[in-house]
Each structure stands twice: as structure tokens, then as C-alpha cells.
Amino acid sequence: MDLHKELKHWFGYSEFRMGQKDIIESLLKGQDVLAMLPTGTGKSICYQLPGFLSNGLTIVVSPLLSLMQDQVQELKSNGLKQIAALNSMVSNEERQFVLNHLHDYRLLYLSPEMLQSEYVLSKLKQTKVSFFIVDEAHCISHWGKSFRTDYRKLAPVRRALANPPCLAITATATEVVRDDIREQLQLNNVQSYIYSVDRPTIALDIKETSSNSTKLKELNEYVRSLEGPGLIYFQTRKWAEAASSYLQQQGHANVSYYHGGMVHEDRLLIQQQFMKDQLDLICCTSAFGMGVNKSNIRYVIHFQPPLDLESFLQEIGRAGRDGENSLSLLLYSAEDRQMAKTMIKKDLLDKSQLIHILSALSTGGKLTYAEEKLIYLPVNCSDTAYSVLRYQLEMENYVIRDQWQSFDVQTVYPKIEKALTEYGQVLEQRLNKIWEWIESNSCKRQQILRYFDEIMQSRPDACCSYCGLDRLELTNSKVHNQQASSFEWVDHLNYVFLKGHQQ
DNA sequence: CGTATCCCAATTATTTGGGATACGGTGCGATAAT
């Protein structure tokens, strides 16, 4: 088979990009594949092309409804039919239709939750499944242990579908996470294609500030000097909204905000406006970004550090996909760390909460979601905290789907308590790692790469704040000098990011 | 840790300020039966 011809035929591209051909060939040979490709290098081709080349159905597990809709729409508008998504946004009639005509489809996008439906699985079992794809596979490790635990129940599903070749693909996974993915999906005879997470054209700048209120003023000055479009990540929804309206008041016209608390339509609208360059600045929480394929984002600012380096890398990876220079600027103050610690803690239950919930569950029987909610809500337990707990109980087989075993609280409590403590420790260690990185005194890029078990091959000119971004020659020294006299922080920035038209 | 909110006392005000308290991110699907 001439893969180049097929690529041209199905997608109109004449060349494969890094890694794509190897991954596709392995998959077509029937091997399991774990692939880590840098952000924005055409990951979807790696499974879409094999999907069209085989005569069976390719199942794509995708984390977000919007991602599924986007991909289905994009393929359809390119004239590629025989594609569908199965999720809660799809009407019952349509779901029914798709499940009754599976032979007519090549690619089927599903949420991991949908794959837990016995009815859906029974239908899928009746058709030939060629490939089992897990997109954004790092979700297995990160979301899977807290609020998306169905991500850790994929191996039995794949086995039930006659164990088709599996591709797990992601842009950011440490060695630990990669091992976890291989184990969770029970990848055999696995071929791993691991590319560097390094993005040499993104300069890494870090700056300490005194507090969040003074940060906001500094942010305004940065945004005024930097060439957009840009993204600003905040730890809370409130801050994202407040900063957005503050920046608007300060005269930045095309600013808006984005977070998970907004209605779906608004989120869609903001994202589209940003894509179409009607907005050039988004103040957002970590909700924004997955599947955002905007090529010309020039900077990503973190108003507070994220909870771990993987998230940080995911978020800055949205900059400079066009290959042009771009900037990551991380602002931090001591208070951010305590705040982050508190956020981790709130998903872990204390003793009295745990005893209360375990006691209520220990009688066994069948429970609906609503009934479970009535158990954990009165003790101020969040959905996520309960999900973390429930996952541990699932691991010990105290619950299978909605069927609960009766158990002895005194026996179960110590086991669960230990598991939750260990989980909390992992989160805290990851938090400590990113703070060690922030406060450390050596090359920031080198350290990030070491965190991902890589060795830095070469140092870009605009590397990081440790290597010295401000030592670079300025193309427009007039701009630089005038601004530097009034704002010391300009000194801190790489010249390539200064707006030419500002005085 | 910072902040927003609520309540109550102060001393005689429809206000002010102190103390206590809660909260902070990421998202699928839910029911019935086919």
C-alpha cells in the first residue's frame, strides 16, 4: 500500500509530518502503539487515515464533547462521510440509528463514559472493530484517578471488542504516565514513538511578584507591550472574569474570558471569536485549550502556576504552533502555593466525612446516581472528592457499576484512608516539583526536559529567564529604552515580543 | 493563602467595621428499554 498516495487521496496532503508514517505503519501491521507527539503536529491523521484504510470500525475515545463535534464536522466538511460521534449531545433517535448501522461507519468518536454502557458495548460487539484509539491519552492518568474514572476502565472494553490494535496518543506524558497508560490499556507488543516535549521557539520567562493585586497592574503593562494573540491562565474563575473586565477598562478592546462555569453556547462563541481573530486575548482557567488549534498565539501568561508541570506544558504548548517565536511568562507569588495546596486538599475527605459516607454505603444494594449524591452532599463532599473515593472502592470490588456489596466499615476504612492519603501525596509531590522548578537556579528548559526524562540537545537563543532573555539584542532599541525608563519590567522581556507600533 | 459574604454590635447611624465562615479547577452522563 502506498501510504503517500492514500494520504493525498483522503486528506490532500502530499507529505507526512513527523512520526505520522511510522505510527500508521505500526498500527496497520497490527501492533499496539503509544505515541507522544509535540502539540499541534497533526495527531489526528495518525488514526483517521488507518480508519479509512481498514474495512472495519475505528473507535476513537475522546475526552471532550466539543472535540468530537469539531472533528466530525471537519471531516464531513472535507467530504469524508461515514463518521459519527456518540455522546449525550446526540439525540436518542440518532444514537439508535448509528448503533443499528455500525457497518456503515469508519470512525466512531465516543466518550469513555459512553463505552461503559452495556447496551452500547453489546452493539459494538456485533461489528468488526479495526482499531481502538485513545486520544489525549494522558487523561487516563490525570483525570482517570479523580473525576473521569471511566478512563481507567477501557481495557475490559477493548478486550470485549476482540482486542483490536490500540493507539494511545498524547502530547505530554512523563515516563511514569506512559507506563501507566501502557498498563491501563494493557498494550502488548507495544511500539512506542516518543518525541521530545521541547518547543524551542517558546521562550520560558518566570517572574516573582508581590501579591495578586499588584500582579494585575503588571499584567496590564505586559499585555500592552506584547504582540498578541495571547492567553492568560488563572487559577480561579473569578480571577479570570475580573482580569478580563479590568483589562477592558484599561483599554484592551478584544478581551474576553472563558471557564467551565459558563454555559456551553458562550464557551463555543468565545472560542470561535478567538479562532477568527475577533478576540486577541482570553483570560481563562484550565478549561480552555484542549483542541484549540490556533496557529498564531504569540504568548501564554500564567497569572498563577498550575498544579503540575504537565499541565503547564500543555498550556504553554498552545503558543507558536506556526513555528514563529513566542513567549511563556509565568507570574508567581508565595501565596499561590498555599492556595494550590488547598485546592488539592479539598478533593480528599477527612475522617468524619469518610466514616459517614462509608457507613451509608456499607449496607449494600443498588443505588442510583441521585441516591449516592444524597449520601455525600450533606457532609460537604464535592462530586470530585466522591469520585476519588468511589474509584478506590471500585478497585477493591466493593461496587461494580451500581451494585454495592455490603461491607464492614471498620475493615474498609483503614484501606481506603491509606489509598486516599497516597493519592494526595502524589498530587502534593507533583505540586512540589513545579515549585522546585519555579524557585530553582538553573536552566528552566533543561529542568523541564529532565522532568520528562529527556536530555536537552541544544539551547535556543531565547531559552529561559535563567539563561537570560534580557541579554538579547533589541531590534528596536528606541522602543526598548523609552519603555525601560518607565517600567523596569520591560527589561525582562525578549525583544521579539515587543509591539512595533507602540511608542 | 486571599477574598467575598454574612451577621451582629456599636451606642443612637439606615452606617461601619470586626469576626466568623465558606470557597477556590478540569467534565462525562444521568431516567426507561431498545
mmCIF file with all atom_site columns, C-alpha atoms in Angstrom, chain A residues 66-207:
data_model
loop_
_atom_site.group_PDB
_atom_site.id
_atom_site.type_symbol
_atom_site.label_atom_id
_atom_site.label_alt_id
_atom_site.label_comp_id
_atom_site.label_asym_id
_atom_site.label_entity_id
_atom_site.label_seq_id
_atom_site.pdbx_PDB_ins_code
_atom_site.Cartn_x
_atom_site.Cartn_y
_atom_site.Cartn_z
_atom_site.occupancy
_atom_site.B_iso_or_equiv
_atom_site.pdbx_formal_charge
_atom_site.auth_seq_id
_atom_site.auth_comp_id
_atom_site.auth_asym_id
_atom_site.auth_atom_id
_atom_site.pdbx_PDB_model_num
ATOM 1   C CA . SER A 1 66  ? -16.613 19.744 21.672 1.00 0.00 ? 66  SER A CA 1
ATOM 2   C CA . LEU A 1 67  ? -13.530 17.909 20.419 1.00 0.00 ? 67  LEU A CA 1
ATOM 3   C CA . MET A 1 68  ? -15.682 15.140 18.993 1.00 0.00 ? 68  MET A CA 1
ATOM 4   C CA . GLN A 1 69  ? -18.106 17.546 17.333 1.00 0.00 ? 69  GLN A CA 1
ATOM 5   C CA . ASP A 1 70  ? -15.219 19.558 15.857 1.00 0.00 ? 70  ASP A CA 1
ATOM 6   C CA . GLN A 1 71  ? -13.515 16.543 14.345 1.00 0.00 ? 71  GLN A CA 1
ATOM 7   C CA . VAL A 1 72  ? -16.701 15.043 12.949 1.00 0.00 ? 72  VAL A CA 1
ATOM 8   C CA . GLN A 1 73  ? -17.653 18.367 11.428 1.00 0.00 ? 73  GLN A CA 1
ATOM 9   C CA . GLU A 1 74  ? -14.213 18.964 9.977  1.00 0.00 ? 74  GLU A CA 1
ATOM 10  C CA . LEU A 1 75  ? -14.049 15.548 8.333  1.00 0.00 ? 75  LEU A CA 1
ATOM 11  C CA . LYS A 1 76  ? -17.558 15.872 6.975  1.00 0.00 ? 76  LYS A CA 1
ATOM 12  C CA . SER A 1 77  ? -16.881 19.296 5.520  1.00 0.00 ? 77  SER A CA 1
ATOM 13  C CA . ASN A 1 78  ? -13.877 17.763 3.764  1.00 0.00 ? 78  ASN A CA 1
ATOM 14  C CA . GLY A 1 79  ? -16.233 15.332 2.102  1.00 0.00 ? 79  GLY A CA 1
ATOM 15  C CA . LEU A 1 80  ? -15.377 12.382 4.334  1.00 0.00 ? 80  LEU A CA 1
ATOM 16  C CA . LYS A 1 81  ? -18.610 10.773 5.468  1.00 0.00 ? 81  LYS A CA 1
ATOM 17  C CA . GLN A 1 82  ? -19.071 7.505  7.391  1.00 0.00 ? 82  GLN A CA 1
ATOM 18  C CA . ILE A 1 83  ? -18.173 9.277  10.623 1.00 0.00 ? 83  ILE A CA 1
ATOM 19  C CA . ALA A 1 84  ? -20.195 9.737  13.768 1.00 0.00 ? 84  ALA A CA 1
ATOM 20  C CA . ALA A 1 85  ? -19.952 10.718 17.397 1.00 0.00 ? 85  ALA A CA 1
ATOM 21  C CA . LEU A 1 86  ? -21.866 9.040  20.171 1.00 0.00 ? 86  LEU A CA 1
ATOM 22  C CA . ASN A 1 87  ? -22.435 11.158 23.248 1.00 0.00 ? 87  ASN A CA 1
ATOM 23  C CA . SER A 1 88  ? -25.071 12.972 25.267 1.00 0.00 ? 88  SER A CA 1
ATOM 24  C CA . MET A 1 89  ? -25.345 15.772 22.704 1.00 0.00 ? 89  MET A CA 1
ATOM 25  C CA . VAL A 1 90  ? -26.592 13.260 20.162 1.00 0.00 ? 90  VAL A CA 1
ATOM 26  C CA . SER A 1 91  ? -30.333 12.647 20.264 1.00 0.00 ? 91  SER A CA 1
ATOM 27  C CA . ASN A 1 92  ? -31.692 9.252  21.227 1.00 0.00 ? 92  ASN A CA 1
ATOM 28  C CA . GLU A 1 93  ? -33.020 8.626  17.735 1.00 0.00 ? 93  GLU A CA 1
ATOM 29  C CA . GLU A 1 94  ? -29.667 9.396  16.172 1.00 0.00 ? 94  GLU A CA 1
ATOM 30  C CA . ARG A 1 95  ? -27.814 7.255  18.700 1.00 0.00 ? 95  ARG A CA 1
ATOM 31  C CA . GLN A 1 96  ? -30.144 4.430  17.936 1.00 0.00 ? 96  GLN A CA 1
ATOM 32  C CA . PHE A 1 97  ? -29.634 4.908  14.208 1.00 0.00 ? 97  PHE A CA 1
ATOM 33  C CA . VAL A 1 98  ? -25.843 4.914  14.471 1.00 0.00 ? 98  VAL A CA 1
ATOM 34  C CA . LEU A 1 99  ? -25.793 1.818  16.671 1.00 0.00 ? 99  LEU A CA 1
ATOM 35  C CA . ASN A 1 100 ? -28.054 -0.026 14.270 1.00 0.00 ? 100 ASN A CA 1
ATOM 36  C CA . HIS A 1 101 ? -25.918 0.895  11.256 1.00 0.00 ? 101 HIS A CA 1
ATOM 37  C CA . LEU A 1 102 ? -22.410 0.494  12.628 1.00 0.00 ? 102 LEU A CA 1
ATOM 38  C CA . HIS A 1 103 ? -21.283 -1.353 9.489  1.00 0.00 ? 103 HIS A CA 1
ATOM 39  C CA . ASP A 1 104 ? -21.733 1.859  7.528  1.00 0.00 ? 104 ASP A CA 1
ATOM 40  C CA . TYR A 1 105 ? -19.228 3.835  9.610  1.00 0.00 ? 105 TYR A CA 1
ATOM 41  C CA . ARG A 1 106 ? -15.464 4.001  9.573  1.00 0.00 ? 106 ARG A CA 1
ATOM 42  C CA . LEU A 1 107 ? -14.784 6.291  12.532 1.00 0.00 ? 107 LEU A CA 1
ATOM 43  C CA . LEU A 1 108 ? -16.835 6.460  15.698 1.00 0.00 ? 108 LEU A CA 1
ATOM 44  C CA . TYR A 1 109 ? -16.000 9.021  18.380 1.00 0.00 ? 109 TYR A CA 1
ATOM 45  C CA . LEU A 1 110 ? -17.088 8.151  21.906 1.00 0.00 ? 110 LEU A CA 1
ATOM 46  C CA . SER A 1 111 ? -16.588 9.399  25.437 1.00 0.00 ? 111 SER A CA 1
ATOM 47  C CA . PRO A 1 112 ? -15.093 6.848  27.853 1.00 0.00 ? 112 PRO A CA 1
ATOM 48  C CA . GLU A 1 113 ? -18.343 7.087  29.814 1.00 0.00 ? 113 GLU A CA 1
ATOM 49  C CA . MET A 1 114 ? -20.377 6.043  26.776 1.00 0.00 ? 114 MET A CA 1
ATOM 50  C CA . LEU A 1 115 ? -18.228 2.935  26.447 1.00 0.00 ? 115 LEU A CA 1
ATOM 51  C CA . GLN A 1 116 ? -19.355 1.868  29.906 1.00 0.00 ? 116 GLN A CA 1
ATOM 52  C CA . SER A 1 117 ? -22.913 1.494  28.692 1.00 0.00 ? 117 SER A CA 1
ATOM 53  C CA . GLU A 1 118 ? -23.667 -2.207 28.396 1.00 0.00 ? 118 GLU A CA 1
ATOM 54  C CA . TYR A 1 119 ? -26.097 -1.529 25.619 1.00 0.00 ? 119 TYR A CA 1
ATOM 55  C CA . VAL A 1 120 ? -23.574 0.421  23.544 1.00 0.00 ? 120 VAL A CA 1
ATOM 56  C CA . LEU A 1 121 ? -20.939 -2.233 24.124 1.00 0.00 ? 121 LEU A CA 1
ATOM 57  C CA . SER A 1 122 ? -23.287 -5.032 23.125 1.00 0.00 ? 122 SER A CA 1
ATOM 58  C CA . LYS A 1 123 ? -23.962 -3.247 19.842 1.00 0.00 ? 123 LYS A CA 1
ATOM 59  C CA . LEU A 1 124 ? -20.273 -2.581 19.209 1.00 0.00 ? 124 LEU A CA 1
ATOM 60  C CA . LYS A 1 125 ? -19.507 -6.256 19.832 1.00 0.00 ? 125 LYS A CA 1
ATOM 61  C CA . GLN A 1 126 ? -21.647 -7.149 16.834 1.00 0.00 ? 126 GLN A CA 1
ATOM 62  C CA . THR A 1 127 ? -19.423 -5.273 14.412 1.00 0.00 ? 127 THR A CA 1
ATOM 63  C CA . LYS A 1 128 ? -15.805 -5.647 13.400 1.00 0.00 ? 128 LYS A CA 1
ATOM 64  C CA . VAL A 1 129 ? -13.633 -3.133 15.219 1.00 0.00 ? 129 VAL A CA 1
ATOM 65  C CA . SER A 1 130 ? -10.340 -2.481 13.420 1.00 0.00 ? 130 SER A CA 1
ATOM 66  C CA . PHE A 1 131 ? -8.649  -0.083 15.809 1.00 0.00 ? 131 PHE A CA 1
ATOM 67  C CA . PHE A 1 132 ? -9.125  1.176  19.339 1.00 0.00 ? 132 PHE A CA 1
ATOM 68  C CA . ILE A 1 133 ? -7.798  4.729  19.682 1.00 0.00 ? 133 ILE A CA 1
ATOM 69  C CA . VAL A 1 134 ? -7.365  6.741  22.864 1.00 0.00 ? 134 VAL A CA 1
ATOM 70  C CA . ASP A 1 135 ? -6.812  10.404 22.051 1.00 0.00 ? 135 ASP A CA 1
ATOM 71  C CA . GLU A 1 136 ? -5.321  12.692 24.716 1.00 0.00 ? 136 GLU A CA 1
ATOM 72  C CA . ALA A 1 137 ? -4.271  9.513  26.479 1.00 0.00 ? 137 ALA A CA 1
ATOM 73  C CA . HIS A 1 138 ? -2.685  11.332 29.426 1.00 0.00 ? 138 HIS A CA 1
ATOM 74  C CA . CYS A 1 139 ? -6.270  11.752 30.650 1.00 0.00 ? 139 CYS A CA 1
ATOM 75  C CA . ILE A 1 140 ? -6.104  8.095  31.696 1.00 0.00 ? 140 ILE A CA 1
ATOM 76  C CA . SER A 1 141 ? -3.565  9.045  34.315 1.00 0.00 ? 141 SER A CA 1
ATOM 77  C CA . HIS A 1 142 ? -4.711  12.514 35.338 1.00 0.00 ? 142 HIS A CA 1
ATOM 78  C CA . TRP A 1 143 ? -8.477  12.671 35.049 1.00 0.00 ? 143 TRP A CA 1
ATOM 79  C CA . GLY A 1 144 ? -8.869  8.917  35.400 1.00 0.00 ? 144 GLY A CA 1
ATOM 80  C CA . LYS A 1 145 ? -7.950  8.939  39.069 1.00 0.00 ? 145 LYS A CA 1
ATOM 81  C CA . SER A 1 146 ? -10.349 11.697 40.004 1.00 0.00 ? 146 SER A CA 1
ATOM 82  C CA . PHE A 1 147 ? -13.395 12.882 38.103 1.00 0.00 ? 147 PHE A CA 1
ATOM 83  C CA . ARG A 1 148 ? -13.308 10.773 34.937 1.00 0.00 ? 148 ARG A CA 1
ATOM 84  C CA . THR A 1 149 ? -12.708 7.309  36.363 1.00 0.00 ? 149 THR A CA 1
ATOM 85  C CA . ASP A 1 150 ? -14.193 5.589  33.320 1.00 0.00 ? 150 ASP A CA 1
ATOM 86  C CA . TYR A 1 151 ? -10.876 6.416  31.689 1.00 0.00 ? 151 TYR A CA 1
ATOM 87  C CA . ARG A 1 152 ? -9.454  3.603  33.784 1.00 0.00 ? 152 ARG A CA 1
ATOM 88  C CA . LYS A 1 153 ? -11.990 1.037  32.631 1.00 0.00 ? 153 LYS A CA 1
ATOM 89  C CA . LEU A 1 154 ? -11.043 0.896  28.973 1.00 0.00 ? 154 LEU A CA 1
ATOM 90  C CA . ALA A 1 155 ? -9.037  -2.345 28.926 1.00 0.00 ? 155 ALA A CA 1
ATOM 91  C CA . PRO A 1 156 ? -12.060 -4.625 29.502 1.00 0.00 ? 156 PRO A CA 1
ATOM 92  C CA . VAL A 1 157 ? -13.950 -2.743 26.784 1.00 0.00 ? 157 VAL A CA 1
ATOM 93  C CA . ARG A 1 158 ? -11.160 -3.286 24.300 1.00 0.00 ? 158 ARG A CA 1
ATOM 94  C CA . ARG A 1 159 ? -10.942 -6.961 25.249 1.00 0.00 ? 159 ARG A CA 1
ATOM 95  C CA . ALA A 1 160 ? -14.679 -7.356 24.715 1.00 0.00 ? 160 ALA A CA 1
ATOM 96  C CA . LEU A 1 161 ? -14.222 -5.977 21.202 1.00 0.00 ? 161 LEU A CA 1
ATOM 97  C CA . ALA A 1 162 ? -11.805 -8.789 20.288 1.00 0.00 ? 162 ALA A CA 1
ATOM 98  C CA . ASN A 1 163 ? -8.733  -6.804 21.290 1.00 0.00 ? 163 ASN A CA 1
ATOM 99  C CA . PRO A 1 164 ? -8.123  -4.679 18.188 1.00 0.00 ? 164 PRO A CA 1
ATOM 100 C CA . PRO A 1 165 ? -4.760  -2.880 17.791 1.00 0.00 ? 165 PRO A CA 1
ATOM 101 C CA . CYS A 1 166 ? -4.676  0.121  20.087 1.00 0.00 ? 166 CYS A CA 1
ATOM 102 C CA . LEU A 1 167 ? -3.153  3.554  19.657 1.00 0.00 ? 167 LEU A CA 1
ATOM 103 C CA . ALA A 1 168 ? -2.745  5.755  22.729 1.00 0.00 ? 168 ALA A CA 1
ATOM 104 C CA . ILE A 1 169 ? -1.680  9.226  21.696 1.00 0.00 ? 169 ILE A CA 1
ATOM 105 C CA . THR A 1 170 ? -0.795  12.357 23.678 1.00 0.00 ? 170 THR A CA 1
ATOM 106 C CA . ALA A 1 171 ? 1.469   15.401 23.673 1.00 0.00 ? 171 ALA A CA 1
ATOM 107 C CA . THR A 1 172 ? 2.603   15.370 27.280 1.00 0.00 ? 172 THR A CA 1
ATOM 108 C CA . ALA A 1 173 ? 3.327   12.337 29.414 1.00 0.00 ? 173 ALA A CA 1
ATOM 109 C CA . THR A 1 174 ? 6.171   11.645 31.799 1.00 0.00 ? 174 THR A CA 1
ATOM 110 C CA . GLU A 1 175 ? 7.718   8.180  31.885 1.00 0.00 ? 175 GLU A CA 1
ATOM 111 C CA . VAL A 1 176 ? 5.526   7.356  34.878 1.00 0.00 ? 176 VAL A CA 1
ATOM 112 C CA . VAL A 1 177 ? 2.398   8.372  32.990 1.00 0.00 ? 177 VAL A CA 1
ATOM 113 C CA . ARG A 1 178 ? 3.484   6.479  29.879 1.00 0.00 ? 178 ARG A CA 1
ATOM 114 C CA . ASP A 1 179 ? 3.937   3.315  31.946 1.00 0.00 ? 179 ASP A CA 1
ATOM 115 C CA . ASP A 1 180 ? 0.545   3.876  33.482 1.00 0.00 ? 180 ASP A CA 1
ATOM 116 C CA . ILE A 1 181 ? -1.073  4.224  30.046 1.00 0.00 ? 181 ILE A CA 1
ATOM 117 C CA . ARG A 1 182 ? 0.579   1.013  28.799 1.00 0.00 ? 182 ARG A CA 1
ATOM 118 C CA . GLU A 1 183 ? -0.627  -0.855 31.833 1.00 0.00 ? 183 GLU A CA 1
ATOM 119 C CA . GLN A 1 184 ? -4.129  0.618  31.901 1.00 0.00 ? 184 GLN A CA 1
ATOM 120 C CA . LEU A 1 185 ? -4.776  -0.206 28.243 1.00 0.00 ? 185 LEU A CA 1
ATOM 121 C CA . GLN A 1 186 ? -2.856  -3.472 28.527 1.00 0.00 ? 186 GLN A CA 1
ATOM 122 C CA . LEU A 1 187 ? -0.826  -2.669 25.452 1.00 0.00 ? 187 LEU A CA 1
ATOM 123 C CA . ASN A 1 188 ? 1.037   -5.739 24.191 1.00 0.00 ? 188 ASN A CA 1
ATOM 124 C CA . ASN A 1 189 ? 3.903   -5.934 21.776 1.00 0.00 ? 189 ASN A CA 1
ATOM 125 C CA . VAL A 1 190 ? 3.778   -2.165 22.033 1.00 0.00 ? 190 VAL A CA 1
ATOM 126 C CA . GLN A 1 191 ? 5.675   0.140  19.741 1.00 0.00 ? 191 GLN A CA 1
ATOM 127 C CA . SER A 1 192 ? 6.402   3.489  21.419 1.00 0.00 ? 192 SER A CA 1
ATOM 128 C CA . TYR A 1 193 ? 7.077   6.633  19.422 1.00 0.00 ? 193 TYR A CA 1
ATOM 129 C CA . ILE A 1 194 ? 8.187   9.238  21.899 1.00 0.00 ? 194 ILE A CA 1
ATOM 130 C CA . TYR A 1 195 ? 9.192   12.663 20.631 1.00 0.00 ? 195 TYR A CA 1
ATOM 131 C CA . SER A 1 196 ? 10.631  15.492 22.664 1.00 0.00 ? 196 SER A CA 1
ATOM 132 C CA . VAL A 1 197 ? 8.182   17.709 24.534 1.00 0.00 ? 197 VAL A CA 1
ATOM 133 C CA . ASP A 1 198 ? 10.559  20.614 23.927 1.00 0.00 ? 198 ASP A CA 1
ATOM 134 C CA . ARG A 1 199 ? 9.273   23.570 21.968 1.00 0.00 ? 199 ARG A CA 1
ATOM 135 C CA . PRO A 1 200 ? 12.456  25.550 21.268 1.00 0.00 ? 200 PRO A CA 1
ATOM 136 C CA . THR A 1 201 ? 10.617  28.556 19.850 1.00 0.00 ? 201 THR A CA 1
ATOM 137 C CA . ILE A 1 202 ? 8.768   29.174 23.109 1.00 0.00 ? 202 ILE A CA 1
ATOM 138 C CA . ALA A 1 203 ? 10.883  31.297 25.448 1.00 0.00 ? 203 ALA A CA 1
ATOM 139 C CA . LEU A 1 204 ? 10.338  30.475 29.118 1.00 0.00 ? 204 LEU A CA 1
ATOM 140 C CA . ASP A 1 205 ? 10.082  33.502 31.364 1.00 0.00 ? 205 ASP A CA 1
ATOM 141 C CA . ILE A 1 206 ? 9.347   33.386 35.095 1.00 0.00 ? 206 ILE A CA 1
ATOM 142 C CA . LYS A 1 207 ? 8.810   36.362 37.343 1.00 0.00 ? 207 LYS A CA 1
#
